[in-house]
């Protein structure tokens, strides 16, 4: 490994290679992550071009050294940890917006571009990249984990926005998946193969992404329900009625309580009940129609309060409860505890059952737990707080997560709706898909990365 | 090959195997297709289950016999022709709707289900599969070619509707790509790998597809422009303004003339000018807002007439001109001529240029030609009428298509927006993507079908 580091240093220059202890620790461990490996990388390399990434890959292949692509470090399933050590390829220096073409509604970016920076840069064009992952996330990592967030119900997930990718393969060869059409039926869909492959098939060094029209009119509403089932049923009815919802989020009573305990939102206190957060967009008249219809549906499902607002200030205030949910939980967690946050997705009709069962299980085990759901997608997150140094608590968390994942599989769901598999959910993926399907995935991995050097130990084992 | 046929007959029963000359001809040749092979299959086999398809694949692999999956036969790039002969696997007997789950907004179907039949069966639920290919198309073939049509701008293409696939691989093994979540980040995206692979990686024997909400309110408008450029500019402005258009189609002056020559639509005659066909859907108020905005934009681009209607009868009449475009051209073509219809897609800003250049080239060569465009996607079809028995005319058509494809590539476009590569566009795909990218696709093919028995001679050559 050290020979490879030396050779990279000779090729890229000393300033591109770091072996600083803090740097290695920062790139090999995350307190946000559900799983971490004991190993750390031997070096962090910061390339500035596709050519440099290609050079690194050639050298790593020559010495058979693992390569771990690294973006913003915001993934939470151990996606960038390095169980076999190796060289961390930090792409944050590749942060240029290369070409923005408003007329074609696309933009070419390097992988280290932050999505919020991009959206800020291009906002005057009336376009935006409608994903909504961690505020710190980079586009390369967003592609690698096929991220999504609160906008997915309306706009889809990252895979729906990839027009083309420039990818460095394990051996250092460079391919561009396709040109720049918005639609194609020409050849195999390599965009979707690399998207969500978590850096195990290639290193993304450039991406052209589609942009969507930034809505000019919004409205936000919140409404509290008597139970998770009532909230989920109302959500499902809204989706089925074709309301043009921009987002549809659920927070359980524990999460609402947490926000209150943390001082509410700008002083406002909330009913501590399962609550739906609705965002509408469209023409002014369409929004009016939609709010009226949504209000009726919520009333039919037993909700009494329905608060709709439409000035920017009021909307930001109302939505901030959703936005700050995780931070509120973090602020209140007792000293020495950590949060385990994981996600699953199931067919919509099963979501309320799974949320209830997951909450009951965690509560029975005496764990603080809360749920946030992307209801329109059947996708939700359960957060559990525990003492990592207490073996019995760690075991309880593991039991909870195993039960949730197992039940999601039984309900024909998936073990990860938007966080990926990483290090921590490999055994879950095997249970979800079974050996023959995993076998096909591994055969593809063998083909593109015969020595398993790209982010080894992730998604599945050799 | 005949040994394989005998063994399949023994395993599946004589009634599942046909060697009737007419049957072989029908399954090996299409007058709709731009390319046909000289060979015909040695047999047509009609399995009724995944198990039977698996049995066929095992036998074909044992005897190294090509397998050509066949759906409705509506593809037009020679996608089901059999240049190496082989056994045609006709999936039309697998035409069951297996499970419809309106609450989860999905449906499980066999590959031989026709999309219009499906939509008719489920229409009372307020859901539909929003693709719009040939009226005869089956869902298996729609997945295999990643089809789309006039609804793609609003709803996306077939790949966006695949929740999971059951696939028989070349060696007869069976995999299911995933469970039934609407959203996932778990493992490689095999759905998208098989979707659009034109039967070269596996045979689709079951599919779960997402459904969309059937809009209850529609409106249709048509508007004639002074030039293709003016129409395209108006279309682009409408898209960029975020109007909730359900469809946005362009027909050139030749196509409008053809409709008139064919008697118009229910007696109505049309201005013979480049014409946009617009479909709106949403709440009643949203539609009103949108029509007003669209009218303003069209006027700004020099259009004088703007006809908007909203009763079902009027809308059907207006839209029928778009729907019957191809049939009008067929009805009028001289005895002994055939139509070559092919498609490309380019970044939206380049589409008007490419349409104009393609029209000019064909007209200079003395060929009747017309254009229909899915303007919102930068995707259009050019139809050329020629005498297939006159070598010089055939050459002219080939020149036109080559020029169009070459220019589409230069404009960073794709050589097929929705018809696939099939037999006829292999050399174009190579030009579009280049050897390294094609090399990756071939490596994937090698991995999943090491003897190249699945639909050989399509997409690319060994």
Short mmCIF file of C-alpha atoms in Angstrom, two decimals, chain B:
data_model
loop_
_atom_site.label_atom_id
_atom_site.label_comp_id
_atom_site.label_asym_id
_atom_site.label_seq_id
_atom_site.Cartn_x
_atom_site.Cartn_y
_atom_site.Cartn_z
CA UNK B 1 -31.25 -26.59 -33.72
CA UNK B 2 -33.77 -29.27 -34.62
CA UNK B 3 -32.60 -31.43 -31.71
CA UNK B 4 -33.37 -28.51 -29.42
CA UNK B 5 -36.81 -28.11 -31.01
CA UNK B 6 -37.52 -31.83 -30.48
CA UNK B 7 -36.48 -31.67 -26.87
CA UNK B 8 -38.61 -28.57 -26.25
CA UNK B 9 -41.56 -30.37 -27.87
CA UNK B 10 -41.05 -33.33 -25.55
CA UNK B 11 -40.87 -31.08 -22.48
CA UNK B 12 -43.62 -28.56 -23.26
CA UNK B 13 -45.93 -30.65 -25.44
CA UNK B 14 -46.42 -30.52 -29.20
CA UNK B 15 -49.03 -27.76 -29.02
CA UNK B 16 -46.44 -25.31 -27.65
CA UNK B 17 -44.18 -25.65 -30.70
CA UNK B 18 -44.94 -24.44 -34.20
CA UNK B 19 -42.90 -24.93 -37.35
CA UNK B 20 -45.64 -23.68 -39.64
CA UNK B 21 -44.11 -21.66 -42.51
CA UNK B 22 -46.50 -18.74 -42.09
CA UNK B 23 -45.81 -18.65 -38.37
CA UNK B 24 -42.04 -18.60 -38.93
CA UNK B 25 -42.37 -15.85 -41.54
CA UNK B 26 -44.63 -13.77 -39.31
CA UNK B 27 -42.17 -14.09 -36.41
CA UNK B 28 -39.05 -13.42 -38.48
CA UNK B 29 -40.09 -10.50 -40.68
CA UNK B 30 -41.93 -7.20 -40.20
CA UNK B 31 -43.02 -4.80 -42.89
CA UNK B 32 -42.99 -2.08 -40.21
CA UNK B 33 -39.35 -2.59 -39.54
CA UNK B 34 -36.49 -0.51 -40.91
CA UNK B 35 -34.33 -3.66 -40.98
CA UNK B 36 -35.05 -7.33 -41.50
CA UNK B 37 -32.73 -10.33 -41.55
CA UNK B 38 -32.90 -12.94 -44.32
CA UNK B 39 -33.04 -15.82 -41.87
CA UNK B 40 -36.18 -17.12 -40.17
CA UNK B 41 -36.53 -18.99 -36.88
CA UNK B 42 -36.63 -22.80 -37.08
CA UNK B 43 -39.54 -22.87 -34.64
CA UNK B 44 -41.89 -20.65 -32.70
CA UNK B 45 -42.41 -21.79 -29.11
CA UNK B 46 -45.26 -20.51 -26.96
CA UNK B 47 -44.54 -21.02 -23.26
CA UNK B 48 -47.21 -20.39 -20.62
CA UNK B 49 -45.07 -19.96 -17.50
CA UNK B 50 -41.69 -18.80 -16.19
CA UNK B 51 -40.83 -22.48 -15.62
CA UNK B 52 -41.45 -23.27 -19.29
CA UNK B 53 -39.29 -20.34 -20.41
CA UNK B 54 -36.58 -21.61 -18.09
CA UNK B 55 -36.85 -25.08 -19.62
CA UNK B 56 -36.55 -23.62 -23.12
CA UNK B 57 -33.47 -21.60 -22.12
CA UNK B 58 -31.80 -24.63 -20.58
CA UNK B 59 -32.36 -26.65 -23.76
CA UNK B 60 -31.21 -23.81 -26.02
CA UNK B 61 -28.05 -23.38 -23.94
CA UNK B 62 -27.41 -27.13 -24.05
CA UNK B 63 -27.54 -27.11 -27.88
CA UNK B 64 -26.18 -23.51 -28.24
CA UNK B 65 -29.25 -22.37 -30.13
CA UNK B 66 -30.17 -18.64 -30.37
CA UNK B 67 -33.28 -17.58 -28.42
CA UNK B 68 -35.31 -14.64 -29.70
CA UNK B 69 -37.95 -13.30 -27.29
CA UNK B 70 -41.06 -12.10 -29.14
CA UNK B 71 -43.94 -10.00 -27.82
CA UNK B 72 -46.46 -8.22 -30.05
CA UNK B 73 -44.03 -7.82 -32.93
CA UNK B 74 -44.58 -4.06 -32.95
CA UNK B 75 -40.95 -2.98 -32.65
CA UNK B 76 -39.52 -1.33 -35.73
CA UNK B 77 -35.73 -1.54 -35.68
CA UNK B 78 -35.56 -5.26 -36.44
CA UNK B 79 -35.50 -5.93 -32.69
CA UNK B 80 -36.99 -9.44 -33.06
CA UNK B 81 -35.50 -10.50 -36.37
CA UNK B 82 -33.23 -13.54 -36.24
CA UNK B 83 -30.05 -13.10 -38.29
CA UNK B 84 -28.66 -16.37 -36.88
CA UNK B 85 -32.00 -18.17 -37.04
CA UNK B 86 -32.77 -19.90 -33.74
CA UNK B 87 -35.92 -20.44 -31.69
CA UNK B 88 -38.47 -17.66 -31.38
CA UNK B 89 -39.99 -17.53 -27.88
CA UNK B 90 -43.45 -16.03 -28.38
CA UNK B 91 -44.70 -14.77 -25.01
CA UNK B 92 -48.24 -13.88 -26.12
CA UNK B 93 -49.78 -16.80 -24.22
CA UNK B 94 -48.41 -15.34 -20.98
CA UNK B 95 -51.05 -12.63 -20.88
CA UNK B 96 -52.41 -12.71 -17.34
CA UNK B 97 -52.80 -9.79 -15.01
CA UNK B 98 -51.54 -11.61 -11.92
CA UNK B 99 -52.22 -9.17 -9.10
CA UNK B 100 -53.55 -5.65 -9.08
CA UNK B 101 -53.04 -3.68 -5.86
CA UNK B 102 -54.74 -0.32 -6.25
CA UNK B 103 -53.76 0.80 -2.75
CA UNK B 104 -50.07 0.30 -3.56
CA UNK B 105 -50.56 1.71 -7.06
CA UNK B 106 -48.91 -1.26 -8.75
CA UNK B 107 -49.82 -4.31 -10.79
CA UNK B 108 -48.07 -7.61 -11.47
CA UNK B 109 -48.40 -8.78 -15.07
CA UNK B 110 -47.10 -11.41 -17.43
CA UNK B 111 -45.10 -10.10 -20.42
CA UNK B 112 -47.86 -10.77 -22.97
CA UNK B 113 -50.32 -8.30 -21.44
CA UNK B 114 -51.26 -5.51 -23.84
CA UNK B 115 -51.01 -2.07 -22.21
CA UNK B 116 -54.36 -0.85 -23.53
CA UNK B 117 -56.09 -3.97 -22.23
CA UNK B 118 -54.47 -3.40 -18.84
CA UNK B 119 -55.57 0.22 -18.73
CA UNK B 120 -59.11 -0.74 -19.72
CA UNK B 121 -59.23 -3.44 -17.01
CA UNK B 122 -58.10 -1.12 -14.22
CA UNK B 123 -59.67 2.17 -15.27
CA UNK B 124 -62.31 2.16 -12.52
CA UNK B 125 -59.52 2.40 -9.96
CA UNK B 126 -58.47 5.80 -11.30
CA UNK B 127 -55.02 4.43 -12.13
CA UNK B 128 -53.21 3.79 -15.39
CA UNK B 129 -49.88 2.81 -16.88
CA UNK B 130 -48.93 6.10 -18.52
CA UNK B 131 -46.89 4.83 -21.46
CA UNK B 132 -48.12 5.33 -24.99
CA UNK B 133 -46.31 3.12 -27.53
CA UNK B 134 -47.93 1.20 -30.41
CA UNK B 135 -51.53 0.27 -29.48
CA UNK B 136 -50.63 -3.39 -30.02
CA UNK B 137 -47.54 -3.44 -27.77
CA UNK B 138 -47.13 -5.89 -24.89
CA UNK B 139 -45.63 -4.92 -21.56
CA UNK B 140 -42.71 -7.36 -21.93
CA UNK B 141 -41.62 -5.71 -25.16
CA UNK B 142 -42.28 -2.25 -23.74
CA UNK B 143 -39.81 -3.02 -20.95
CA UNK B 144 -37.33 -4.62 -23.34
CA UNK B 145 -37.18 -1.50 -25.54
CA UNK B 146 -37.69 1.07 -22.75
CA UNK B 147 -40.62 2.48 -24.73
CA UNK B 148 -42.31 5.82 -24.22
CA UNK B 149 -44.49 7.95 -26.56
CA UNK B 150 -46.47 11.16 -26.22
CA UNK B 151 -46.83 10.90 -22.42
CA UNK B 152 -43.10 10.69 -21.70
CA UNK B 153 -42.60 14.40 -21.12
CA UNK B 154 -45.01 14.33 -18.19
CA UNK B 155 -44.68 10.77 -16.97
CA UNK B 156 -41.24 9.51 -18.03
CA UNK B 157 -40.36 6.35 -19.90
CA UNK B 158 -40.90 2.65 -19.21
CA UNK B 159 -37.82 2.39 -16.98
CA UNK B 160 -39.52 4.76 -14.54
CA UNK B 161 -42.39 2.30 -14.05
CA UNK B 162 -40.55 -0.96 -13.44
CA UNK B 163 -40.79 -2.00 -9.78
CA UNK B 164 -39.40 -5.49 -10.31
CA UNK B 165 -38.84 -8.05 -13.04
CA UNK B 166 -38.72 -11.82 -13.09
CA UNK B 167 -36.07 -12.70 -15.63
CA UNK B 168 -34.97 -16.00 -17.13
CA UNK B 169 -31.24 -15.83 -17.85
CA UNK B 170 -29.53 -17.53 -20.77
CA UNK B 171 -28.71 -20.67 -18.77
CA UNK B 172 -32.31 -21.03 -17.61
CA UNK B 173 -31.78 -19.71 -14.09
CA UNK B 174 -34.51 -17.42 -12.81
CA UNK B 175 -34.05 -14.23 -10.84
CA UNK B 176 -36.40 -11.63 -9.43
CA UNK B 177 -34.70 -8.24 -9.52
CA UNK B 178 -36.25 -6.99 -6.28
CA UNK B 179 -39.35 -6.82 -4.07
CA UNK B 180 -42.14 -4.30 -4.39
CA UNK B 181 -41.01 -0.99 -2.84
CA UNK B 182 -41.69 2.17 -4.86
CA UNK B 183 -38.29 3.44 -3.92
CA UNK B 184 -35.03 1.73 -3.04
CA UNK B 185 -31.29 2.24 -2.71
CA UNK B 186 -30.50 -1.40 -2.01
CA UNK B 187 -27.98 -3.03 -4.34
CA UNK B 188 -27.42 -2.60 -8.05
CA UNK B 189 -30.32 -1.43 -10.22
CA UNK B 190 -31.00 -4.60 -12.20
CA UNK B 191 -34.42 -3.26 -13.24
CA UNK B 192 -32.78 -0.60 -15.35
CA UNK B 193 -30.14 -2.99 -16.65
CA UNK B 194 -32.73 -5.35 -18.12
CA UNK B 195 -35.07 -2.53 -19.17
CA UNK B 196 -34.03 -1.47 -22.65
CA UNK B 197 -31.64 -4.40 -23.13
CA UNK B 198 -33.84 -5.69 -25.99
CA UNK B 199 -33.88 -9.30 -24.82
CA UNK B 200 -30.10 -9.62 -25.06
CA UNK B 201 -29.50 -10.11 -21.31
CA UNK B 202 -32.50 -12.14 -20.23
CA UNK B 203 -36.14 -12.97 -20.97
CA UNK B 204 -38.70 -11.03 -18.94
CA UNK B 205 -41.41 -13.41 -17.71
CA UNK B 206 -43.14 -11.24 -15.13
CA UNK B 207 -43.13 -7.56 -14.23
CA UNK B 208 -44.47 -5.43 -11.43
CA UNK B 209 -45.13 -1.95 -12.77
CA UNK B 210 -46.01 1.30 -11.04
CA UNK B 211 -49.24 2.99 -11.96
CA UNK B 212 -50.01 6.71 -12.11
CA UNK B 213 -53.13 8.64 -11.20
CA UNK B 214 -55.50 8.94 -14.16
CA UNK B 215 -56.25 12.65 -14.49
CA UNK B 216 -59.94 13.50 -14.32
CA UNK B 217 -59.70 16.83 -16.11
CA UNK B 218 -58.12 17.32 -19.49
CA UNK B 219 -57.96 19.95 -22.12
CA UNK B 220 -56.47 19.89 -25.60
CA UNK B 221 -55.23 22.72 -27.79
CA UNK B 222 -53.64 23.00 -31.22
CA UNK B 223 -51.74 25.93 -32.63
CA UNK B 224 -50.05 26.51 -36.01
CA UNK B 225 -46.74 28.36 -36.38
CA UNK B 226 -44.88 30.06 -39.20
CA UNK B 227 -41.84 27.80 -38.87
CA UNK B 228 -40.47 24.75 -37.08
CA UNK B 229 -38.14 27.06 -35.19
CA UNK B 230 -41.00 29.23 -33.95
CA UNK B 231 -42.96 26.15 -32.84
CA UNK B 232 -39.93 24.67 -31.10
CA UNK B 233 -39.14 27.97 -29.38
CA UNK B 234 -42.72 28.27 -28.13
CA UNK B 235 -42.59 24.67 -26.91
CA UNK B 236 -39.33 25.28 -25.10
CA UNK B 237 -40.71 28.42 -23.43
CA UNK B 238 -43.80 26.51 -22.29
CA UNK B 239 -41.66 23.76 -20.77
CA UNK B 240 -39.36 26.26 -19.05
CA UNK B 241 -42.34 28.15 -17.62
CA UNK B 242 -43.35 25.04 -15.70
CA UNK B 243 -46.80 24.62 -17.28
CA UNK B 244 -48.23 21.25 -16.22
CA UNK B 245 -48.44 19.91 -19.75
CA UNK B 246 -49.57 16.31 -20.18
CA UNK B 247 -48.22 16.17 -23.75
CA UNK B 248 -46.50 18.49 -26.20
CA UNK B 249 -46.29 17.22 -29.77
CA UNK B 250 -45.13 18.77 -33.02
CA UNK B 251 -46.19 17.86 -36.55
CA UNK B 252 -44.61 19.55 -39.56
CA UNK B 253 -46.46 21.11 -42.51
CA UNK B 254 -46.07 17.94 -44.60
CA UNK B 255 -47.71 15.85 -41.92
CA UNK B 256 -50.61 18.32 -41.62
CA UNK B 257 -51.00 18.33 -45.41
CA UNK B 258 -51.10 14.53 -45.36
CA UNK B 259 -53.94 14.58 -42.88
CA UNK B 260 -55.87 16.97 -45.09
CA UNK B 261 -55.20 14.89 -48.20
CA UNK B 262 -56.52 11.91 -46.32
CA UNK B 263 -59.80 13.75 -45.70
CA UNK B 264 -58.88 15.68 -42.57
CA UNK B 265 -60.13 14.56 -39.17
CA UNK B 266 -63.87 13.82 -39.30
CA UNK B 267 -64.11 16.29 -42.16
CA UNK B 268 -62.13 19.06 -40.46
CA UNK B 269 -59.29 20.53 -42.53
CA UNK B 270 -56.09 21.92 -41.01
CA UNK B 271 -53.75 24.80 -41.70
CA UNK B 272 -50.76 23.22 -43.45
CA UNK B 273 -48.12 24.64 -41.13
CA UNK B 274 -45.93 23.33 -38.32
CA UNK B 275 -48.43 22.66 -35.56
CA UNK B 276 -48.14 22.03 -31.83
CA UNK B 277 -50.57 19.67 -30.13
CA UNK B 278 -50.92 20.40 -26.42
CA UNK B 279 -52.59 18.34 -23.74
CA UNK B 280 -53.24 19.77 -20.28
CA UNK B 281 -54.29 17.93 -17.14
CA UNK B 282 -54.79 18.91 -13.52
CA UNK B 283 -57.46 20.61 -11.49
CA UNK B 284 -60.01 22.63 -13.48
CA UNK B 285 -58.49 25.89 -12.30
CA UNK B 286 -54.95 24.74 -13.04
CA UNK B 287 -55.95 23.90 -16.59
CA UNK B 288 -57.57 27.30 -17.08
CA UNK B 289 -54.40 29.02 -15.82
CA UNK B 290 -52.21 26.86 -18.04
CA UNK B 291 -54.20 27.40 -21.22
CA UNK B 292 -54.09 31.14 -20.70
CA UNK B 293 -50.33 31.06 -20.17
CA UNK B 294 -49.77 28.74 -23.16
CA UNK B 295 -51.88 30.98 -25.40
CA UNK B 296 -49.79 34.01 -24.43
CA UNK B 297 -46.53 32.19 -25.10
CA UNK B 298 -47.69 30.98 -28.53
CA UNK B 299 -48.77 34.50 -29.49
CA UNK B 300 -45.34 35.79 -28.46
CA UNK B 301 -43.85 33.31 -30.93
CA UNK B 302 -45.92 34.56 -33.82
CA UNK B 303 -48.79 32.04 -33.78
CA UNK B 304 -52.14 33.51 -34.67
CA UNK B 305 -54.59 30.64 -34.21
CA UNK B 306 -54.88 28.86 -30.87
CA UNK B 307 -57.73 26.42 -30.60
CA UNK B 308 -58.49 25.07 -27.14
CA UNK B 309 -61.32 22.64 -26.40
CA UNK B 310 -62.43 20.73 -23.36
CA UNK B 311 -65.39 18.49 -24.05
CA UNK B 312 -64.39 14.86 -24.52
CA UNK B 313 -65.77 14.80 -28.07
CA UNK B 314 -63.94 17.95 -29.14
CA UNK B 315 -60.71 16.84 -27.49
CA UNK B 316 -60.81 13.42 -29.17
CA UNK B 317 -61.40 15.10 -32.51
CA UNK B 318 -58.55 17.55 -32.12
CA UNK B 319 -56.12 14.94 -30.76
CA UNK B 320 -57.09 12.42 -33.41
CA UNK B 321 -55.03 14.34 -35.97
CA UNK B 322 -51.93 13.49 -33.89
CA UNK B 323 -53.05 9.94 -33.25
CA UNK B 324 -53.76 9.16 -36.87
CA UNK B 325 -50.68 10.83 -38.33
CA UNK B 326 -48.86 7.63 -39.23
CA UNK B 327 -51.98 5.99 -40.64
CA UNK B 328 -52.67 9.01 -42.84
CA UNK B 329 -49.19 8.74 -44.31
CA UNK B 330 -49.60 5.01 -44.89
CA UNK B 331 -52.99 5.46 -46.55
CA UNK B 332 -51.55 7.92 -49.05
CA UNK B 333 -48.28 6.29 -49.94
CA UNK B 334 -48.05 5.19 -53.57
CA UNK B 335 -48.38 1.50 -54.48
CA UNK B 336 -45.09 -0.32 -54.05
CA UNK B 337 -43.56 2.15 -51.65
CA UNK B 338 -42.79 1.66 -47.97
CA UNK B 339 -42.23 3.97 -45.02
CA UNK B 340 -38.92 4.24 -43.19
CA UNK B 341 -39.62 5.69 -39.78
CA UNK B 342 -36.81 6.24 -37.32
CA UNK B 343 -36.14 8.42 -34.31
CA UNK B 344 -33.37 10.37 -32.62
CA UNK B 345 -33.26 12.60 -29.52
CA UNK B 346 -31.06 15.64 -28.93
CA UNK B 347 -30.76 18.35 -26.28
CA UNK B 348 -33.89 20.49 -26.59
CA UNK B 349 -32.06 23.59 -27.79
CA UNK B 350 -30.78 21.71 -30.87
CA UNK B 351 -33.98 19.98 -31.94
CA UNK B 352 -35.35 22.64 -34.29
CA UNK B 353 -31.99 22.83 -36.12
CA UNK B 354 -31.86 19.08 -36.56
CA UNK B 355 -35.45 18.84 -37.78
CA UNK B 356 -34.87 21.60 -40.34
CA UNK B 357 -31.62 20.02 -41.54
CA UNK B 358 -33.17 16.57 -41.80
CA UNK B 359 -36.13 17.90 -43.77
CA UNK B 360 -33.91 19.87 -46.12
CA UNK B 361 -31.68 16.88 -46.80
CA UNK B 362 -34.60 14.55 -47.56
CA UNK B 363 -36.35 17.11 -49.72
CA UNK B 364 -33.16 17.82 -51.71
CA UNK B 365 -32.90 14.11 -52.39
CA UNK B 366 -36.47 14.15 -53.69
CA UNK B 367 -37.94 11.99 -50.93
CA UNK B 368 -41.37 12.52 -49.40
CA UNK B 369 -40.69 13.15 -45.74
CA UNK B 370 -42.51 14.27 -42.63
CA UNK B 371 -41.66 14.90 -39.01
CA UNK B 372 -43.48 14.20 -35.77
CA UNK B 373 -41.79 15.33 -32.59
CA UNK B 374 -42.12 14.66 -28.87
CA UNK B 375 -40.94 18.21 -28.38
CA UNK B 376 -40.67 18.23 -24.61
CA UNK B 377 -38.10 15.42 -24.78
CA UNK B 378 -36.05 16.64 -27.76
CA UNK B 379 -37.16 13.43 -29.50
CA UNK B 380 -38.55 13.24 -33.02
CA UNK B 381 -39.41 10.80 -35.79
CA UNK B 382 -38.77 11.37 -39.44
CA UNK B 383 -40.80 9.26 -41.88
CA UNK B 384 -39.50 8.76 -45.42
CA UNK B 385 -41.43 7.12 -48.25
CA UNK B 386 -39.47 5.24 -50.91
CA UNK B 387 -39.52 2.32 -53.35
CA UNK B 388 -37.65 -0.51 -51.62
CA UNK B 389 -36.94 -2.20 -54.96
CA UNK B 390 -35.20 0.83 -56.41
CA UNK B 391 -31.60 0.71 -55.25
CA UNK B 392 -31.02 4.43 -55.76
CA UNK B 393 -34.02 5.31 -53.54
CA UNK B 394 -32.88 2.88 -50.88
CA UNK B 395 -29.50 4.56 -50.98
CA UNK B 396 -31.08 8.00 -50.61
CA UNK B 397 -32.99 6.88 -47.53
CA UNK B 398 -29.84 5.38 -46.06
CA UNK B 399 -28.02 8.68 -46.71
CA UNK B 400 -30.78 10.67 -45.02
CA UNK B 401 -30.85 8.45 -41.97
CA UNK B 402 -27.05 8.41 -41.72
CA UNK B 403 -26.93 12.19 -41.92
CA UNK B 404 -29.65 12.63 -39.32
CA UNK B 405 -28.01 10.18 -36.94
CA UNK B 406 -24.54 11.67 -37.47
CA UNK B 407 -25.83 15.17 -36.79
CA UNK B 408 -27.73 13.99 -33.72
CA UNK B 409 -24.47 12.56 -32.38
CA UNK B 410 -22.62 15.82 -33.13
CA UNK B 411 -25.34 17.65 -31.18
CA UNK B 412 -24.67 15.38 -28.14
CA UNK B 413 -27.85 13.45 -28.84
CA UNK B 414 -28.75 9.79 -29.09
CA UNK B 415 -29.38 7.61 -32.13
CA UNK B 416 -32.60 6.30 -30.62
CA UNK B 417 -34.95 8.08 -28.28
CA UNK B 418 -37.53 5.32 -27.96
CA UNK B 419 -37.27 2.59 -30.61
CA UNK B 420 -34.06 0.91 -29.52
CA UNK B 421 -31.09 -0.27 -31.56
CA UNK B 422 -32.20 -3.67 -32.80
CA UNK B 423 -30.56 -4.86 -35.99
CA UNK B 424 -30.52 -1.63 -37.92
CA UNK B 425 -28.73 0.87 -35.69
CA UNK B 426 -25.79 -1.10 -34.32
CA UNK B 427 -23.23 0.94 -36.24
CA UNK B 428 -24.95 4.13 -35.03
CA UNK B 429 -24.70 3.07 -31.41
CA UNK B 430 -21.00 2.43 -31.79
CA UNK B 431 -20.59 5.94 -33.22
CA UNK B 432 -22.67 7.44 -30.42
CA UNK B 433 -20.92 5.83 -27.48
CA UNK B 434 -17.50 4.80 -28.76
CA UNK B 435 -15.57 1.56 -28.21
CA UNK B 436 -14.72 1.95 -24.47
CA UNK B 437 -18.35 2.41 -23.43
CA UNK B 438 -19.59 -0.27 -25.83
CA UNK B 439 -16.80 -2.42 -24.39
CA UNK B 440 -18.35 -2.17 -20.92
CA UNK B 441 -21.77 -3.09 -22.32
CA UNK B 442 -20.29 -6.09 -24.13
CA UNK B 443 -18.52 -7.19 -20.94
CA UNK B 444 -21.89 -7.18 -19.17
CA UNK B 445 -23.38 -9.19 -22.05
CA UNK B 446 -20.49 -11.68 -21.85
CA UNK B 447 -21.11 -12.08 -18.13
CA UNK B 448 -24.83 -12.77 -18.32
CA UNK B 449 -24.90 -14.57 -21.67
CA UNK B 450 -21.43 -16.03 -22.29
CA UNK B 451 -22.44 -17.86 -25.48
CA UNK B 452 -24.35 -14.84 -26.90
CA UNK B 453 -27.50 -16.93 -27.34
CA UNK B 454 -30.03 -14.30 -26.26
CA UNK B 455 -31.29 -12.31 -29.25
CA UNK B 456 -27.86 -12.40 -30.95
CA UNK B 457 -26.99 -9.78 -33.55
CA UNK B 458 -28.89 -7.02 -31.76
CA UNK B 459 -27.64 -3.81 -30.07
CA UNK B 460 -24.00 -4.71 -30.91
CA UNK B 461 -22.03 -7.55 -32.46
CA UNK B 462 -19.85 -9.97 -30.56
#
